[in-house]
Short mmCIF file of C-alpha atoms in Angstrom, two decimals:
data_model
loop_
_atom_site.label_atom_id
_atom_site.label_comp_id
_atom_site.label_asym_id
_atom_site.label_seq_id
_atom_site.Cartn_x
_atom_site.Cartn_y
_atom_site.Cartn_z
CA MET Y 139 -19.70 -39.97 -21.35
CA PRO Y 140 -17.11 -37.58 -18.83
CA SER Y 141 -17.31 -37.92 -14.81
CA LEU Y 142 -19.22 -35.89 -12.68
CA LYS Y 143 -16.62 -34.43 -11.31
CA LYS Y 144 -15.48 -33.41 -15.10
CA GLN Y 145 -19.17 -32.27 -15.89
CA LEU Y 146 -18.56 -29.66 -12.35
CA LEU Y 147 -16.21 -28.19 -12.96
CA ILE Y 148 -16.62 -28.15 -17.47
CA ILE Y 149 -19.57 -25.56 -15.98
CA ILE Y 150 -17.93 -23.92 -13.32
CA LEU Y 151 -15.27 -22.43 -16.42
CA LEU Y 152 -17.62 -22.29 -18.57
CA SER Y 153 -19.72 -20.08 -15.67
CA GLN Y 154 -16.87 -18.24 -15.05
CA PHE Y 155 -15.54 -17.80 -18.96
CA LEU Y 156 -19.68 -16.21 -19.11
CA TYR Y 157 -19.19 -14.27 -16.39
CA SER Y 158 -15.80 -11.98 -16.41
CA ALA Y 159 -16.03 -8.72 -18.62
CA THR Y 160 -13.21 -8.81 -21.27
CA ALA Y 161 -9.72 -8.21 -21.75
CA GLU Y 162 -11.35 -5.12 -24.44
CA GLN Y 163 -13.16 -3.88 -20.88
CA VAL Y 164 -10.49 -4.07 -18.73
CA GLU Y 165 -7.86 -2.05 -20.87
CA ARG Y 166 -10.05 0.68 -21.82
CA TYR Y 167 -11.15 0.33 -17.29
CA LEU Y 168 -7.21 0.75 -16.96
CA SER Y 169 -6.98 3.92 -19.69
CA ILE Y 170 -9.78 5.86 -18.80
CA SER Y 171 -9.97 5.32 -14.20
CA GLN Y 172 -6.46 6.71 -14.44
CA ALA Y 173 -5.95 2.51 -13.14
CA GLU Y 174 -3.11 1.77 -15.66
CA GLU Y 175 -0.83 4.87 -13.78
CA GLU Y 176 -1.92 4.13 -10.80
CA LEU Y 177 -0.04 0.56 -11.39
CA LEU Y 178 2.55 1.87 -12.29
CA LEU Y 179 3.47 4.51 -10.00
CA LEU Y 180 2.59 1.26 -7.81
CA GLU Y 181 4.88 -1.06 -10.01
CA SER Y 182 8.09 1.43 -9.33
CA GLN Y 183 7.58 2.64 -5.47
CA PHE Y 184 7.55 -1.10 -4.40
CA SER Y 185 10.19 -1.73 -6.30
CA GLN Y 186 12.35 1.41 -4.84
CA MET Y 187 10.97 -0.24 -1.86
CA GLN Y 188 13.10 -3.47 -2.93
CA SER Y 189 15.95 -2.36 -3.59
CA GLY Y 190 16.28 -0.28 -0.27
CA PHE Y 191 15.00 -3.74 1.41
CA SER Y 192 17.23 -5.92 -0.16
CA GLN Y 193 20.41 -3.39 -0.05
CA ASP Y 194 20.32 -3.41 3.82
CA SER Y 195 19.76 -6.95 4.32
CA ASN Y 196 22.18 -9.92 3.56
CA ALA Y 197 22.67 -10.54 0.27
CA SER Y 198 22.32 -14.29 0.34
CA GLU Y 199 18.59 -14.02 1.72
CA ASN Y 200 17.53 -11.85 -1.04
CA LYS Y 201 14.43 -12.06 -3.61
CA THR Y 202 14.16 -9.92 -6.55
CA TYR Y 203 10.04 -9.88 -7.02
CA GLU Y 204 9.78 -9.19 -11.01
CA MET Y 205 7.18 -6.20 -10.87
CA GLU Y 206 5.68 -6.41 -14.42
CA LEU Y 207 3.88 -9.82 -11.98
CA ILE Y 208 1.65 -7.26 -10.24
CA SER Y 209 -0.01 -4.71 -13.58
CA ILE Y 210 -0.40 -8.88 -14.05
CA ARG Y 211 -1.63 -10.17 -11.21
CA PHE Y 212 -4.37 -6.84 -10.51
CA ARG Y 213 -5.89 -6.35 -14.60
CA ASP Y 214 -5.50 -11.55 -14.26
CA TYR Y 215 -8.77 -10.05 -11.24
CA ILE Y 216 -10.19 -7.38 -12.78
CA GLN Y 217 -11.63 -9.98 -15.56
CA SER Y 218 -12.44 -12.37 -13.38
CA HIS Y 219 -13.81 -10.01 -10.59
CA LEU Y 220 -16.34 -8.76 -13.17
CA SER Y 221 -19.39 -10.05 -15.69
CA GLU Y 222 -19.67 -8.09 -18.81
CA ASN Y 223 -22.41 -5.83 -17.25
CA GLU Y 224 -20.55 -4.87 -14.22
CA MET Y 225 -17.30 -3.49 -16.62
CA ASP Y 226 -20.36 -2.09 -18.76
CA GLU Y 227 -21.98 -0.47 -16.31
CA ILE Y 228 -18.69 0.89 -14.21
CA LEU Y 229 -17.50 1.91 -18.04
CA ASN Y 230 -20.42 3.90 -18.61
CA ASN Y 231 -20.62 5.92 -15.55
CA TYR Y 232 -17.02 7.46 -17.34
CA LYS Y 233 -18.77 8.48 -19.35
CA ASN Y 234 -20.68 11.69 -16.99
CA VAL Y 235 -18.42 14.51 -16.72
CA ILE Y 236 -18.95 15.38 -13.01
CA PHE Y 237 -17.47 11.75 -12.25
CA LEU Y 238 -14.50 11.90 -14.93
CA GLN Y 239 -13.87 15.10 -12.63
CA PHE Y 240 -14.08 14.02 -9.18
CA VAL Y 241 -11.33 10.71 -10.26
CA SER Y 242 -9.14 13.86 -12.19
CA ALA Y 243 -9.10 15.25 -8.80
CA LYS Y 244 -9.02 12.24 -6.76
CA ASN Y 245 -5.58 10.49 -8.55
CA ASP Y 246 -3.80 14.12 -8.54
CA ASN Y 247 -0.89 14.44 -7.83
CA THR Y 248 -0.07 16.14 -6.15
CA PHE Y 249 -1.68 16.28 -3.76
CA ASP Y 250 -0.33 18.35 -0.35
CA GLN Y 251 -0.73 16.33 3.00
CA ASN Y 252 -0.58 20.16 4.92
CA VAL Y 253 -2.34 22.32 1.89
CA THR Y 254 -5.11 19.60 2.15
CA ASP Y 255 -5.89 19.97 6.82
CA THR Y 256 -5.13 23.97 6.41
CA TYR Y 257 -9.00 22.91 3.56
CA ILE Y 258 -10.54 20.83 5.54
CA ASN Y 259 -9.88 23.57 8.84
CA THR Y 260 -10.88 26.53 6.59
CA LEU Y 261 -14.42 24.00 6.70
CA LYS Y 262 -14.73 22.86 10.10
CA GLU Y 263 -14.72 27.40 10.86
CA ASP Y 264 -16.99 28.05 8.80
CA PRO Y 265 -21.26 27.52 9.84
CA GLU Y 266 -21.80 27.27 6.48
CA ALA Y 267 -19.84 24.83 5.39
CA GLU Y 268 -21.21 21.91 7.06
CA ALA Y 269 -24.15 20.74 5.04
CA ARG Y 270 -21.51 20.85 2.56
CA MET Y 271 -18.99 18.68 4.64
CA LYS Y 272 -22.13 16.43 5.53
CA LEU Y 273 -22.55 16.18 1.59
CA VAL Y 274 -19.20 14.42 0.35
CA GLU Y 275 -18.24 13.00 3.98
CA GLU Y 276 -21.59 10.83 2.81
CA ILE Y 277 -19.65 10.24 -1.12
CA SER Y 278 -16.75 9.50 0.65
CA GLN Y 279 -18.13 6.45 2.25
CA LYS Y 280 -19.80 5.28 -0.82
CA ILE Y 281 -17.17 5.21 -2.97
CA ASN Y 282 -14.64 4.30 0.28
CA ASN Y 283 -16.12 0.99 1.13
CA LYS Y 284 -15.35 -0.25 4.42
CA ASP Y 285 -15.63 -3.96 3.44
CA ALA Y 286 -12.96 -3.72 1.14
CA MET Y 287 -11.13 -1.31 3.06
CA ILE Y 288 -10.67 -4.27 5.60
CA GLN Y 289 -10.14 -7.40 2.80
CA MET Y 290 -7.68 -5.38 1.67
CA PHE Y 291 -5.80 -5.97 5.45
CA ASP Y 292 -7.07 -9.52 5.58
CA GLU Y 293 -5.41 -10.82 2.29
CA LEU Y 294 -2.45 -8.40 2.53
CA MET Y 295 -1.14 -6.30 5.43
CA LYS Y 296 -1.97 -9.56 8.51
CA PRO Y 297 -0.17 -12.16 5.69
CA LEU Y 298 2.69 -10.07 5.58
CA MET Y 299 2.35 -8.76 9.82
CA GLU Y 300 2.29 -12.43 10.32
CA SER Y 301 5.30 -14.06 8.14
CA ALA Y 302 7.21 -11.47 8.97
CA LYS Y 303 10.02 -10.76 11.95
CA GLY Y 304 8.41 -11.04 15.93
CA GLY Y 305 4.85 -11.45 13.77
CA ASP Y 306 4.81 -15.04 15.80
CA LYS Y 307 3.98 -12.87 18.94
CA LEU Y 308 1.68 -11.06 17.33
CA ASP Y 309 -1.78 -12.88 19.41
CA ASP Y 310 -4.99 -12.04 17.83
CA THR Y 311 -6.18 -8.98 20.47
CA ALA Y 312 -2.42 -7.68 18.63
CA MET Y 313 -4.12 -8.32 15.26
CA LYS Y 314 -7.35 -7.11 16.69
CA GLN Y 315 -6.42 -3.56 17.56
CA ARG Y 316 -3.99 -2.65 14.34
CA ARG Y 317 -6.45 -3.53 13.12
CA GLU Y 318 -9.21 -0.94 13.23
CA ALA Y 319 -5.73 1.13 13.60
CA TYR Y 320 -5.64 0.62 10.22
CA MET Y 321 -8.81 0.75 9.23
CA LYS Y 322 -8.80 4.34 10.73
CA ARG Y 323 -6.24 5.56 9.22
CA MET Y 324 -7.32 4.76 5.78
CA ILE Y 325 -10.46 5.80 6.50
CA GLU Y 326 -10.27 9.33 7.66
CA SER Y 327 -7.29 9.59 4.30
CA SER Y 328 -9.87 8.68 2.49
CA ARG Y 329 -12.43 11.69 4.10
CA LYS Y 330 -9.76 14.05 2.85
CA GLU Y 331 -8.88 13.01 0.15
CA THR Y 332 -12.17 12.72 -1.36
CA LEU Y 333 -13.11 16.63 0.78
CA PHE Y 334 -10.02 17.79 -0.95
CA ALA Y 335 -11.28 16.43 -4.73
CA THR Y 336 -14.00 18.65 -4.06
CA ARG Y 337 -13.38 21.55 -3.21
CA GLU Y 338 -13.92 23.56 -6.48
CA PHE Y 339 -17.71 21.41 -6.96
CA SER Y 340 -20.76 22.96 -6.60
CA MET Y 341 -23.27 21.85 -3.71
CA GLU Y 342 -25.69 21.01 -7.57
CA GLU Y 343 -22.17 18.46 -8.69
CA LEU Y 344 -21.36 17.46 -4.82
CA ASP Y 345 -25.36 15.84 -5.09
CA ALA Y 346 -25.27 14.60 -9.01
CA LEU Y 347 -21.59 13.35 -7.50
CA LEU Y 348 -23.53 11.47 -4.06
CA GLU Y 349 -26.49 9.78 -7.08
CA ILE Y 350 -22.94 8.35 -8.77
CA ALA Y 351 -21.73 6.65 -5.71
CA LYS Y 352 -24.64 5.01 -4.77
CA THR Y 353 -24.83 3.02 -8.57
CA PRO Y 354 -24.57 -0.73 -8.03
CA ALA Y 355 -21.99 -0.06 -10.52
CA VAL Y 356 -19.50 1.77 -8.01
CA ASN Y 357 -19.42 -0.43 -5.68
CA HIS Y 358 -19.08 -3.38 -7.69
CA GLU Y 359 -15.65 -1.49 -9.26
CA THR Y 360 -14.03 -1.12 -5.28
CA LYS Y 361 -15.03 -3.97 -4.44
CA ALA Y 362 -12.82 -5.23 -7.66
CA VAL Y 363 -10.15 -2.71 -7.36
CA PHE Y 364 -9.52 -3.42 -4.13
CA GLY Y 365 -9.88 -6.81 -4.26
CA ALA Y 366 -7.11 -6.87 -7.23
CA THR Y 367 -4.93 -4.52 -5.83
CA ALA Y 368 -4.09 -7.22 -2.02
CA TYR Y 369 -4.56 -9.72 -4.70
CA ALA Y 370 -1.84 -8.37 -6.92
CA LEU Y 371 0.76 -7.64 -4.26
CA HIS Y 372 0.32 -10.45 -1.81
CA GLU Y 373 3.04 -12.35 -3.25
CA PHE Y 374 5.32 -8.84 -4.03
CA PHE Y 375 4.39 -9.05 0.21
CA LEU Y 376 5.37 -12.36 1.19
CA SER Y 377 8.04 -12.25 -0.62
CA MET Y 378 9.23 -8.94 1.34
CA ALA Y 379 8.35 -10.14 4.55
CA SER Y 380 11.70 -11.60 5.90
CA ARG Y 381 13.28 -8.41 5.76
CA TYR Y 382 10.10 -6.53 7.19
CA ASP Y 383 10.07 -6.03 11.40
CA ILE Y 384 7.41 -5.38 13.22
CA SER Y 385 9.30 -4.00 16.34
CA LYS Y 386 9.35 -0.81 13.56
CA HIS Y 387 6.71 -0.50 12.78
#
């Protein structure tokens, strides 16, 4: 007869299996959400970063990280942290035309900071645009979960800084300041991107988008994606820590 410890282990493994989304669901999600393209872009960008750091550092210290692991770890996290029902709800949101239009616009690679700032400044100067801005900012707050952003810092940026050159000199106060600065940048950047991505949406379409943004599925998706990104990049960031100098950032 199995021991109590083994019985508990079996129960945990079984419950995790029953809880997890299927591999087919994950692949479909990656396909329709454009997360697949984002992953490939991340791999390319960080591969270039790794090459740049390697050229600037002592060859004996270089450790090459297998970039393909980013995609593998991302998939594993998504599958193990979302249930089949939750994934079904997330996939169902992608059947909505307005939500698909928003996702497509938000992931547009032509995003330009200067053009975005010009558009937002135009909105600020238009009294009739106040209601629109408030509505879009509410959408942004729902879609860009603050707790998920904090998780990104705590599980990715903080370990990088602590392991980097000069990281031992960062006390709790300094780390708190960096965390607050990071959150401020992330929130502001997300707000601007959402405002610009919805520039061609009517007020009726924005109302419909807000209703989708309020669904539990969007919250589940945001937390899973941010968590998966932190998990996927964690080992890579640590592999680069010895070549990262806090004083220069």
